[in-house]
Coordinates of C-alpha atoms in Angstrom, one line a residue:
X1 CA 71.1 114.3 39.4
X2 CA 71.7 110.5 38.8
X3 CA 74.3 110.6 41.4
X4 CA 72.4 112.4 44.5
X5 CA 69.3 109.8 43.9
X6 CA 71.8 107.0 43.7
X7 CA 73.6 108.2 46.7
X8 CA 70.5 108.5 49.0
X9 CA 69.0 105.1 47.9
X10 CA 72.6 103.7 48.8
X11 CA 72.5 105.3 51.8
X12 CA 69.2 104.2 53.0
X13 CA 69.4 100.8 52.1
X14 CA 73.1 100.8 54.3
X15 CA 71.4 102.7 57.0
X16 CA 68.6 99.6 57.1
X17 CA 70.9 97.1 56.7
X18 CA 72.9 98.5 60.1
X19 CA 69.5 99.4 61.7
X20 CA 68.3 95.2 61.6
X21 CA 71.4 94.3 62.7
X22 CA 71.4 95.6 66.1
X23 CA 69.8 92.7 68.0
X24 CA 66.3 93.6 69.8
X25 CA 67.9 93.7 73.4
X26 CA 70.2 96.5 71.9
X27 CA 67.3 98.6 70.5
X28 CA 65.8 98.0 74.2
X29 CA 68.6 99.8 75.5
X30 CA 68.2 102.6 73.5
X31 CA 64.9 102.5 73.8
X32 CA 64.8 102.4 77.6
X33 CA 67.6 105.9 77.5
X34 CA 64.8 107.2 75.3
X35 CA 61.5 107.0 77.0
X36 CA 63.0 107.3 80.6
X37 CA 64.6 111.1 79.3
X38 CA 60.9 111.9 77.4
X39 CA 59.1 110.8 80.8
X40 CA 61.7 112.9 82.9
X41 CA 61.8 115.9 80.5
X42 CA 57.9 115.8 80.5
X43 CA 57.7 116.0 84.6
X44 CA 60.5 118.1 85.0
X45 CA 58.6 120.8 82.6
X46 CA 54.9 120.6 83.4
X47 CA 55.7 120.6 87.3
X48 CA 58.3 122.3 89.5
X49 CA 58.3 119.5 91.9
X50 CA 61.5 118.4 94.0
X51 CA 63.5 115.6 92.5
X52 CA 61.8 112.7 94.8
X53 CA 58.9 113.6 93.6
X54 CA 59.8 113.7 90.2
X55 CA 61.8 110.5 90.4
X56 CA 58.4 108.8 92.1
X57 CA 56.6 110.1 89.4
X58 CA 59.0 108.9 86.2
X59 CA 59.1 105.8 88.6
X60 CA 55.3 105.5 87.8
X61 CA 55.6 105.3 83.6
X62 CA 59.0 104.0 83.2
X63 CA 58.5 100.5 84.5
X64 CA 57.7 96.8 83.4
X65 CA 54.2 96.7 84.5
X66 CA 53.0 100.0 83.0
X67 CA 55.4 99.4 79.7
X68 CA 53.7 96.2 79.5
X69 CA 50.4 97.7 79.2
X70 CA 51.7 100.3 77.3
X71 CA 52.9 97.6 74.6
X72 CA 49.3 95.6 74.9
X73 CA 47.5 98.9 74.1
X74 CA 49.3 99.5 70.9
X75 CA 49.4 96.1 69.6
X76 CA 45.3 96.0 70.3
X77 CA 45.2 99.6 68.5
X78 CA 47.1 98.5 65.8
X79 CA 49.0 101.2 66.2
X80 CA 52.6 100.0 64.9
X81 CA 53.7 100.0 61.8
X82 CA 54.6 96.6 59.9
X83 CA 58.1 96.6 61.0
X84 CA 57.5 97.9 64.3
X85 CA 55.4 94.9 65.4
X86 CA 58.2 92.7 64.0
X87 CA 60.6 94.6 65.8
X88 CA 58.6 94.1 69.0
X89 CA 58.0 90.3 68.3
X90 CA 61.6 90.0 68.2
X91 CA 62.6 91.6 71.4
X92 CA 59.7 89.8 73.2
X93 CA 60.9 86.3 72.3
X94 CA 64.7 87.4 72.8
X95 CA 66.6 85.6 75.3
X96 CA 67.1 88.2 78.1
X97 CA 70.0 87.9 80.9
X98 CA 68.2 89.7 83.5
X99 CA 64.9 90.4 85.0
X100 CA 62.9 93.0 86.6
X101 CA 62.6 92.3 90.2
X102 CA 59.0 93.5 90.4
X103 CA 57.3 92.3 87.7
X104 CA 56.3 89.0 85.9
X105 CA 58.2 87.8 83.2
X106 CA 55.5 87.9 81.0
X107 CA 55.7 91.8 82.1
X108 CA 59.1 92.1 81.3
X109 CA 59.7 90.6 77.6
X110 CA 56.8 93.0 76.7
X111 CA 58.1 96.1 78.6
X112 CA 61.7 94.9 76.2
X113 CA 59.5 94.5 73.4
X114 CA 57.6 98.2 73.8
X115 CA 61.4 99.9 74.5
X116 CA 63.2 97.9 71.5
X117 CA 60.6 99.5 69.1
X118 CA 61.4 103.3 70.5
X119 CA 64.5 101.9 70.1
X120 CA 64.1 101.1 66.3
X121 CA 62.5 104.6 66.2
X122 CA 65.1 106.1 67.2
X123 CA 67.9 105.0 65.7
X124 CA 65.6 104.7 62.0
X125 CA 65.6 108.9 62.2
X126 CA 62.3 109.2 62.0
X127 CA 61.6 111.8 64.4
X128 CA 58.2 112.5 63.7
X129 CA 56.9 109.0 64.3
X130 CA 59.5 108.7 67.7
X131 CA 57.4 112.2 69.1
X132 CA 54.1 109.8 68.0
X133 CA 55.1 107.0 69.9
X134 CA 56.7 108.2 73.1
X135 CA 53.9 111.2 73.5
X136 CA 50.9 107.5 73.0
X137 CA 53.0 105.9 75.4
X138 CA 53.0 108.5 77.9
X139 CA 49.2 109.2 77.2
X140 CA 48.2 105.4 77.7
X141 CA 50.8 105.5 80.6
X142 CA 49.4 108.4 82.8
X143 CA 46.0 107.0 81.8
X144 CA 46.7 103.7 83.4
X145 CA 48.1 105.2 86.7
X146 CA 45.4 107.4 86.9
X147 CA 43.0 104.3 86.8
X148 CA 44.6 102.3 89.2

C-alpha cells in the first residue's frame, strides 16, 4: 500500500516538476492547438455551415483581440486558480519573437498569456478544469462578438 502512495506522490511531484519547466511561450502553443480545435469542434457541431463560414466564424474567437478580452475577463472574475494567474503573468511578460499583425501588443502578450494557461491546463491533466476554462472562454468570447 506504502508503495502505490509513494509511487503516485513521486509521480506527481515529477509530472510538476516537467509541467514548470516548459517555458510560457511553449504552453501558448499548446494552448493555441487547444482552443482553436474546441472553437472549431464547437462550430462545426452546432451549425452545418460551409467551411468559409466556419473558418470566419473560429476566425471571430480565436484571435488576439477577443483572447485578450477573454484573459481581462477572467483575471477581473478571479476566475484562475493561484497557479494559473502565475502561469499567465509569465507568458504575458515573456519575450515573444513574433507579433500578431492585427492587434496591439498589449493585445498579444495577453492573448499569449490566456493560451499559455489552457496550455498549463492541458498538459497538468486536469480535464475537468480544461472543459471549465475553454467552455468560459468561448462563453465570454461569443459574448463579446455579439456585442460589438
Amino acid at each position: 500500500m506504502f508503495d502505490l502512495f509513494f509511487d503516485k506522490m513521486y509521480n506527481d511531484c515529477v509530472e510538476k516538476t516537467r509541467i514548470q519547466r516548459l517555458t510560457p511561450v511553449a504552453l501558448a502553443f499548446i494552448g493555441d492547438a487547444v482552443h482553436t480545435l474546441y472553437v472549431r469542434e464547437y462550430l462545426a457541431t452546432a451549425s452545418d455551415g460551409v467551411v468559409g463560414t466556419l473558418h470566419t466564424a473560429a476566425s471571430r474567437l480565436v484571435n488576439a483581440k477577443c483572447q485578450a478580452a477573454v484573459m481581462d475577463e477572467l483575471l477581473s472574475s478571479n476566475i484562475l486558480t493561484p497557479d494559473e494567474e502565475e502561469v499567465a503573468r509569465r507568458a504575458k511578460n515573456a519575450h515573444l519573437h513574433s507579433r500578431a499583425k492585427a492587434a496591439s501588443l498589449t493585445d498579444y502578450h495577453k492573448a499569449t498569456a490566456l493560451e499559455a494557461v489552457i496550455g498549463y491546463v492541458h498538459v497538468s491533466g486536469d480535464e475537468e478544469r480544461e472543459k471549465t476554462l475553454l467552455r468560459l472562454c468561448l462563453k465570454i468570447g461569443t459574448g463579446l462578438n455579439a456585442n460589438g
